[in-house]
PDB file of C-alpha atoms in Angstrom:
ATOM      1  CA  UNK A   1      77.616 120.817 108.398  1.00 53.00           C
ATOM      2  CA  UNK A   2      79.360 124.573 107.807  1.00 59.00           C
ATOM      3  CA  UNK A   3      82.598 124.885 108.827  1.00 59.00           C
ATOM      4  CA  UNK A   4      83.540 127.920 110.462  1.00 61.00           C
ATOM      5  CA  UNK A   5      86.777 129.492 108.568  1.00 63.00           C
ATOM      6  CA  UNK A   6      88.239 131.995 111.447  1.00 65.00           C
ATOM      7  CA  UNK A   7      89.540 135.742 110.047  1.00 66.00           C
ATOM      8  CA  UNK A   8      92.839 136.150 110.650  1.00 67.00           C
ATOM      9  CA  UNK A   9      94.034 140.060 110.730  1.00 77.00           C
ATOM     10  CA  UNK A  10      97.068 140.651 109.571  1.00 80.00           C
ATOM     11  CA  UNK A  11      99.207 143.053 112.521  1.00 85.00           C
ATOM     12  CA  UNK A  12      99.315 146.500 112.249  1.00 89.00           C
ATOM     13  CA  UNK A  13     103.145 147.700 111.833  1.00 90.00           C
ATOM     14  CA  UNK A  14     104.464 150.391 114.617  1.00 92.00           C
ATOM     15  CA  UNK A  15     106.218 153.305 113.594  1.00 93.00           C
ATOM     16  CA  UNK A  16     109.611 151.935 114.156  1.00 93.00           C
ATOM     17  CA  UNK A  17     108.984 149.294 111.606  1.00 93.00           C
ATOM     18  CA  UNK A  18     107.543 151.349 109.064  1.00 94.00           C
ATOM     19  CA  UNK A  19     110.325 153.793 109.181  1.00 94.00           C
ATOM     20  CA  UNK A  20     112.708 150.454 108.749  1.00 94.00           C
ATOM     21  CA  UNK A  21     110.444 149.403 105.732  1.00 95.00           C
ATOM     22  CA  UNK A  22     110.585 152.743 104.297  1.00 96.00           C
ATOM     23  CA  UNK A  23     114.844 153.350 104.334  1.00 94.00           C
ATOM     24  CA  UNK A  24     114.934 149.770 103.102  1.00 93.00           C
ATOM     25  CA  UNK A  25     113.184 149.753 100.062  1.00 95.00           C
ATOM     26  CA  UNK A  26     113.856 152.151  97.467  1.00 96.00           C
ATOM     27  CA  UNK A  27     111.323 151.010  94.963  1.00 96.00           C
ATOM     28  CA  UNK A  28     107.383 151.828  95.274  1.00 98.00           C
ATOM     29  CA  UNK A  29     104.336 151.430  93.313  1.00 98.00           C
ATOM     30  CA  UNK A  30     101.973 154.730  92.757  1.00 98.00           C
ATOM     31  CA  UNK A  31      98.754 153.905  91.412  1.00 98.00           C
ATOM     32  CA  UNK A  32      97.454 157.307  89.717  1.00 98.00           C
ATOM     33  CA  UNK A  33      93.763 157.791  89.238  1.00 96.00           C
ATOM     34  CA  UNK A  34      92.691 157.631  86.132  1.00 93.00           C
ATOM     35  CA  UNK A  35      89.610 158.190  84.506  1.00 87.00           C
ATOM     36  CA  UNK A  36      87.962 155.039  84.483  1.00 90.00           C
ATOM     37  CA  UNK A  37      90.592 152.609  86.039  1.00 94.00           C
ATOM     38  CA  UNK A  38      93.851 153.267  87.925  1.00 95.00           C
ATOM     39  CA  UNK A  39      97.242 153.059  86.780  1.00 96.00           C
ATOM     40  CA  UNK A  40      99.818 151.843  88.564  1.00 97.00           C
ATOM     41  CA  UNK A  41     103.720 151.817  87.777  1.00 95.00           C
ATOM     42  CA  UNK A  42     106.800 151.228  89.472  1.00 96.00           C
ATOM     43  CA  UNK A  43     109.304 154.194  90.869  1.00 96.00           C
ATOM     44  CA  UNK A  44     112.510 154.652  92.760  1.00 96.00           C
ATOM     45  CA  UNK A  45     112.097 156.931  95.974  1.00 97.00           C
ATOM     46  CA  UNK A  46     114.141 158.641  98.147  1.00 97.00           C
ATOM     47  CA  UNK A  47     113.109 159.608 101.840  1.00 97.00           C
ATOM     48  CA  UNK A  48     114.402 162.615 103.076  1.00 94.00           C
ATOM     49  CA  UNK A  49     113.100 164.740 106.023  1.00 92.00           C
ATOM     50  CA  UNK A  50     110.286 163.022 106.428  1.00 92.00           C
ATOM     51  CA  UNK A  51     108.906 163.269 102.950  1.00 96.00           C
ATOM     52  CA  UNK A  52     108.784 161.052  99.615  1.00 97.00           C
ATOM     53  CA  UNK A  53     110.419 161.936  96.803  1.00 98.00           C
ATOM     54  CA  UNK A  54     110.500 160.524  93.186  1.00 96.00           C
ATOM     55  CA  UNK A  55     111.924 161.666  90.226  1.00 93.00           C
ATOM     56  CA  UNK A  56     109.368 161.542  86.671  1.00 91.00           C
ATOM     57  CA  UNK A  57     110.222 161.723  83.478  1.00 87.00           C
ATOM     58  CA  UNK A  58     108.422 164.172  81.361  1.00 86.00           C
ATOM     59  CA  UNK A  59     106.392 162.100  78.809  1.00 86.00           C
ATOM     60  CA  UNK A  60     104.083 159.158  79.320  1.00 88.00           C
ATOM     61  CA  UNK A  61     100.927 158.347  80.899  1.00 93.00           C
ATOM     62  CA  UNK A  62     101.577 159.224  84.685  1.00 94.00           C
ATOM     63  CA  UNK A  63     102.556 162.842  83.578  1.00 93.00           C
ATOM     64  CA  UNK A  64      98.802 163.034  81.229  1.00 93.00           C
ATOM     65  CA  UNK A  65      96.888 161.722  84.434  1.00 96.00           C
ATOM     66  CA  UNK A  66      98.608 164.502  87.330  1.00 95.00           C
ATOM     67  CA  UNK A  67      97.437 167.374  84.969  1.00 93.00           C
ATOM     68  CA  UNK A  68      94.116 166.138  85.975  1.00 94.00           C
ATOM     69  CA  UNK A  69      94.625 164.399  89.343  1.00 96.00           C
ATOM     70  CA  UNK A  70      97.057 164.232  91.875  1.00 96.00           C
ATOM     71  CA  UNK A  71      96.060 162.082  93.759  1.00 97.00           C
ATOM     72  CA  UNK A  72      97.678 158.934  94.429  1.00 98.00           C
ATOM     73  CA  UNK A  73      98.381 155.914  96.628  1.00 98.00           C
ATOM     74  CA  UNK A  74     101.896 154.833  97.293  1.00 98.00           C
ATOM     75  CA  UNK A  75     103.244 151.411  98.154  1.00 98.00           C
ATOM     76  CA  UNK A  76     105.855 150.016  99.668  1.00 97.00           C
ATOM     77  CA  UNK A  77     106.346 146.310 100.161  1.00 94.00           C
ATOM     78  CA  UNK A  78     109.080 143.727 101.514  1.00 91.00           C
ATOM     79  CA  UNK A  79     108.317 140.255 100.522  1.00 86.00           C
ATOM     80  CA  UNK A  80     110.732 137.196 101.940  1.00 81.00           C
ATOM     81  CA  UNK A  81     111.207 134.902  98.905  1.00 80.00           C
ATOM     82  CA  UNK A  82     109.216 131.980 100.185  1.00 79.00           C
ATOM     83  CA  UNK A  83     106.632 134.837 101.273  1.00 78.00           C
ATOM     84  CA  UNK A  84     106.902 133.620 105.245  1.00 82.00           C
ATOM     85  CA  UNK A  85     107.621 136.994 106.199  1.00 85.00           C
ATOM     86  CA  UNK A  86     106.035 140.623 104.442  1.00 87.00           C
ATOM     87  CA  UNK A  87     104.988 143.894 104.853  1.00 92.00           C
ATOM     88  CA  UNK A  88     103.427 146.559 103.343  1.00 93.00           C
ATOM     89  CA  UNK A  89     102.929 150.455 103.570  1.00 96.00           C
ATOM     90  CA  UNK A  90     100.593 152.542 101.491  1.00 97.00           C
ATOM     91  CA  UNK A  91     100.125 156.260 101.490  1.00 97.00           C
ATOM     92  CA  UNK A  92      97.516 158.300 100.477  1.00 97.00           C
ATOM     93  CA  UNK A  93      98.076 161.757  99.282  1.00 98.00           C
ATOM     94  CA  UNK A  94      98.847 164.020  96.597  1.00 98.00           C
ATOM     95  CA  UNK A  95     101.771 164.678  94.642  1.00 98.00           C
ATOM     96  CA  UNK A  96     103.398 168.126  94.603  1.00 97.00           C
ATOM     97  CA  UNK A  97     105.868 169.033  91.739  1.00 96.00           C
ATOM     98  CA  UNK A  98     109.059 170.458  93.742  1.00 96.00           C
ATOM     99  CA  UNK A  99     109.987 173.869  92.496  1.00 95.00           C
ATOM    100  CA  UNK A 100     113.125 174.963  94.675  1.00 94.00           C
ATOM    101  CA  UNK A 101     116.324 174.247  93.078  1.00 92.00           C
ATOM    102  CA  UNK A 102     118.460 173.698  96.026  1.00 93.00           C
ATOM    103  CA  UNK A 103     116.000 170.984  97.296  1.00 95.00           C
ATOM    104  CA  UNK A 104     115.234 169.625  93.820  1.00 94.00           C
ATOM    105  CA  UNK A 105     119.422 169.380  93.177  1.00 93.00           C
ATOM    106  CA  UNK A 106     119.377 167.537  97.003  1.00 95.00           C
ATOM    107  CA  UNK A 107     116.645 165.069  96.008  1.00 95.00           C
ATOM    108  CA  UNK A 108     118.236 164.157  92.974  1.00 94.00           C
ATOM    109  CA  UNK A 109     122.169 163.866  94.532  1.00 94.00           C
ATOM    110  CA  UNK A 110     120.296 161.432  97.321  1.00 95.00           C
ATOM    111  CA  UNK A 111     118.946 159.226  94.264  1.00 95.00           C
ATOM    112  CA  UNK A 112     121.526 159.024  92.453  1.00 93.00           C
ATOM    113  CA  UNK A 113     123.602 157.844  95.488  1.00 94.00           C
ATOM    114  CA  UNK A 114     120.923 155.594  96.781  1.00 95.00           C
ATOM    115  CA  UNK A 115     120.412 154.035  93.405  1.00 93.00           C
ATOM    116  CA  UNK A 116     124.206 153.622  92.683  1.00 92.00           C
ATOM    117  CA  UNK A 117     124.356 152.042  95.789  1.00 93.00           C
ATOM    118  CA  UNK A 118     121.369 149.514  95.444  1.00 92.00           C
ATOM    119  CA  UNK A 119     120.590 149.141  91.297  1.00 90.00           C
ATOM    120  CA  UNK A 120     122.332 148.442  87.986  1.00 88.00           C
ATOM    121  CA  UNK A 121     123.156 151.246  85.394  1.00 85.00           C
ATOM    122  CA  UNK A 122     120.646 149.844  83.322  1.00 86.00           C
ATOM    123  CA  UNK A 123     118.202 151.098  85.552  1.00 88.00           C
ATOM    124  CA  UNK A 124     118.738 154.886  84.608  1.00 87.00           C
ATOM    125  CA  UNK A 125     116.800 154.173  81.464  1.00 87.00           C
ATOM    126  CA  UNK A 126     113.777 154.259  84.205  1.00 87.00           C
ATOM    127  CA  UNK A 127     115.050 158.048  84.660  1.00 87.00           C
ATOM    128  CA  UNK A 128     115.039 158.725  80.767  1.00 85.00           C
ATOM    129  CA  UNK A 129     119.092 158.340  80.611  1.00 87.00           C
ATOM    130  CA  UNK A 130     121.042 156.125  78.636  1.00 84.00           C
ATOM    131  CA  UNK A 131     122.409 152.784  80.611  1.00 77.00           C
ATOM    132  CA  UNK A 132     126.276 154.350  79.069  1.00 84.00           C
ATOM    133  CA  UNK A 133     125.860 157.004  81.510  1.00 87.00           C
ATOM    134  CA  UNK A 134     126.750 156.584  85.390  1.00 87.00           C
ATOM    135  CA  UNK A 135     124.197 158.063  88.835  1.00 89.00           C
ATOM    136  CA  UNK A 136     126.287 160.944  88.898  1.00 88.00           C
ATOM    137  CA  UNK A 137     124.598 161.949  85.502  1.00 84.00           C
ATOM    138  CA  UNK A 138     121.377 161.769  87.419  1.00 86.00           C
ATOM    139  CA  UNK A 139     122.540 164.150  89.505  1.00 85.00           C
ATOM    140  CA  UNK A 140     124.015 166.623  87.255  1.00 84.00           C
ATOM    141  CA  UNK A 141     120.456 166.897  85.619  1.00 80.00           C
ATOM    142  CA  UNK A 142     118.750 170.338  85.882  1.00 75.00           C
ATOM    143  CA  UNK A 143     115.508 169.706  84.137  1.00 78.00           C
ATOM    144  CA  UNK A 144     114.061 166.687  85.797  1.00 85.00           C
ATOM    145  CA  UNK A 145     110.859 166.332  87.596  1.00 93.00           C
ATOM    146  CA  UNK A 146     110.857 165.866  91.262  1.00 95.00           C
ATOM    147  CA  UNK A 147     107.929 165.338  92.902  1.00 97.00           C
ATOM    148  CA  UNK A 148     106.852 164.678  96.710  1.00 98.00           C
ATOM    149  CA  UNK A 149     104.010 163.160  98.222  1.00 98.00           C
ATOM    150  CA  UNK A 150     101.946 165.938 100.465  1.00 93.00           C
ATOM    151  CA  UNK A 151      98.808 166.187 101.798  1.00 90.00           C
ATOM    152  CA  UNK A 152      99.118 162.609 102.859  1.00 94.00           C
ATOM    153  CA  UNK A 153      95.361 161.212 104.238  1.00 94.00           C
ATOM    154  CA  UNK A 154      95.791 157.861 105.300  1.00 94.00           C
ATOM    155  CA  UNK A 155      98.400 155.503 105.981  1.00 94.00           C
ATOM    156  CA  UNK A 156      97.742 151.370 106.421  1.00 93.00           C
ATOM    157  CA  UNK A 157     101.008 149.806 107.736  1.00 92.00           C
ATOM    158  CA  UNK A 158     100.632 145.556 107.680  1.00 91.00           C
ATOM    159  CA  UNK A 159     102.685 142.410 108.025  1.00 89.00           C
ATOM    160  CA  UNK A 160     103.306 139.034 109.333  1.00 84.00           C
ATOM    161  CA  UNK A 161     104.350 138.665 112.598  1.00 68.00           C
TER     162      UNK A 161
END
């Protein structure tokens, strides 16, 4: 006798609750392509105006792959503990560095108050600074990389019910 096993699809999210994902959660995953296998590592975002923003340091592998290829897929997930309730985003698109220095100096004031707000101190070894200094260093810095994901392709937005 086969059993039948019935597919369950998990429910597409509406906009509303993809926007309420995104404000959320302030940490995402971006899986780079590299050239044989991707690489994927964790990063603190900010959303502003419609547009993701993260902040890189300047060494490491993520920076040796985007000389080569921008492209990336980033996620964003809530998970309940006991895992009865979740949802996920990902976005496909490519990452442009941000040049302007008023927006760069905006991104990096709304991460350092999101993050102050949300994370540790130890955290800001993620952004290359010591754990003895505070967000507002984060903010002071001129030479950081911003980033923001453009040329966005596809979007899949799924969760429990």
């Amino acid at each position: 006798m086969k059993l039948k096993l019935g597919l369950y699809k998990l429910p597409e999210m509406n906009d509303n609750e993809i926007i309420s994902l995104i404000k959320d959660q302030k940490i995402c995953r971006i899986a780079f392509i590299d050239e044989k296998y991707p690489y994927i590592a964790p990063f603190q975002y900010t959303y502003v105006n419609e547009s993701f923003y993260f902040h890189f340091t300047n060494y490491g592998k993520k920076i040796d792959i985007i000389k080569n290829n921008r492209n990336v897929c980033v996620s964003i997930e809530q998970l309940a503990t006991d895992l009865k309730r979740f949802h996920f985003v990902t976005f496909q698109g490519t990452l442009l560095e941000v040049k302007d220095i008023n927006e760069k100096q905006h991104v990096l004031s709304q991460l350092a108050s999101e993050g102050s707000k949300k994370f540790s101190k130890e955290f800001l070894s993620a952004h290359g600074l010591d754990k003895d200094k505070s967000w507002k260093d984060l903010a002071r810095k001129k030479d950081l990389l911003i980033f923001k994901l453009g040329e966005i392709k596809n979007i899949v937005a799924l969760g429990s019910s």
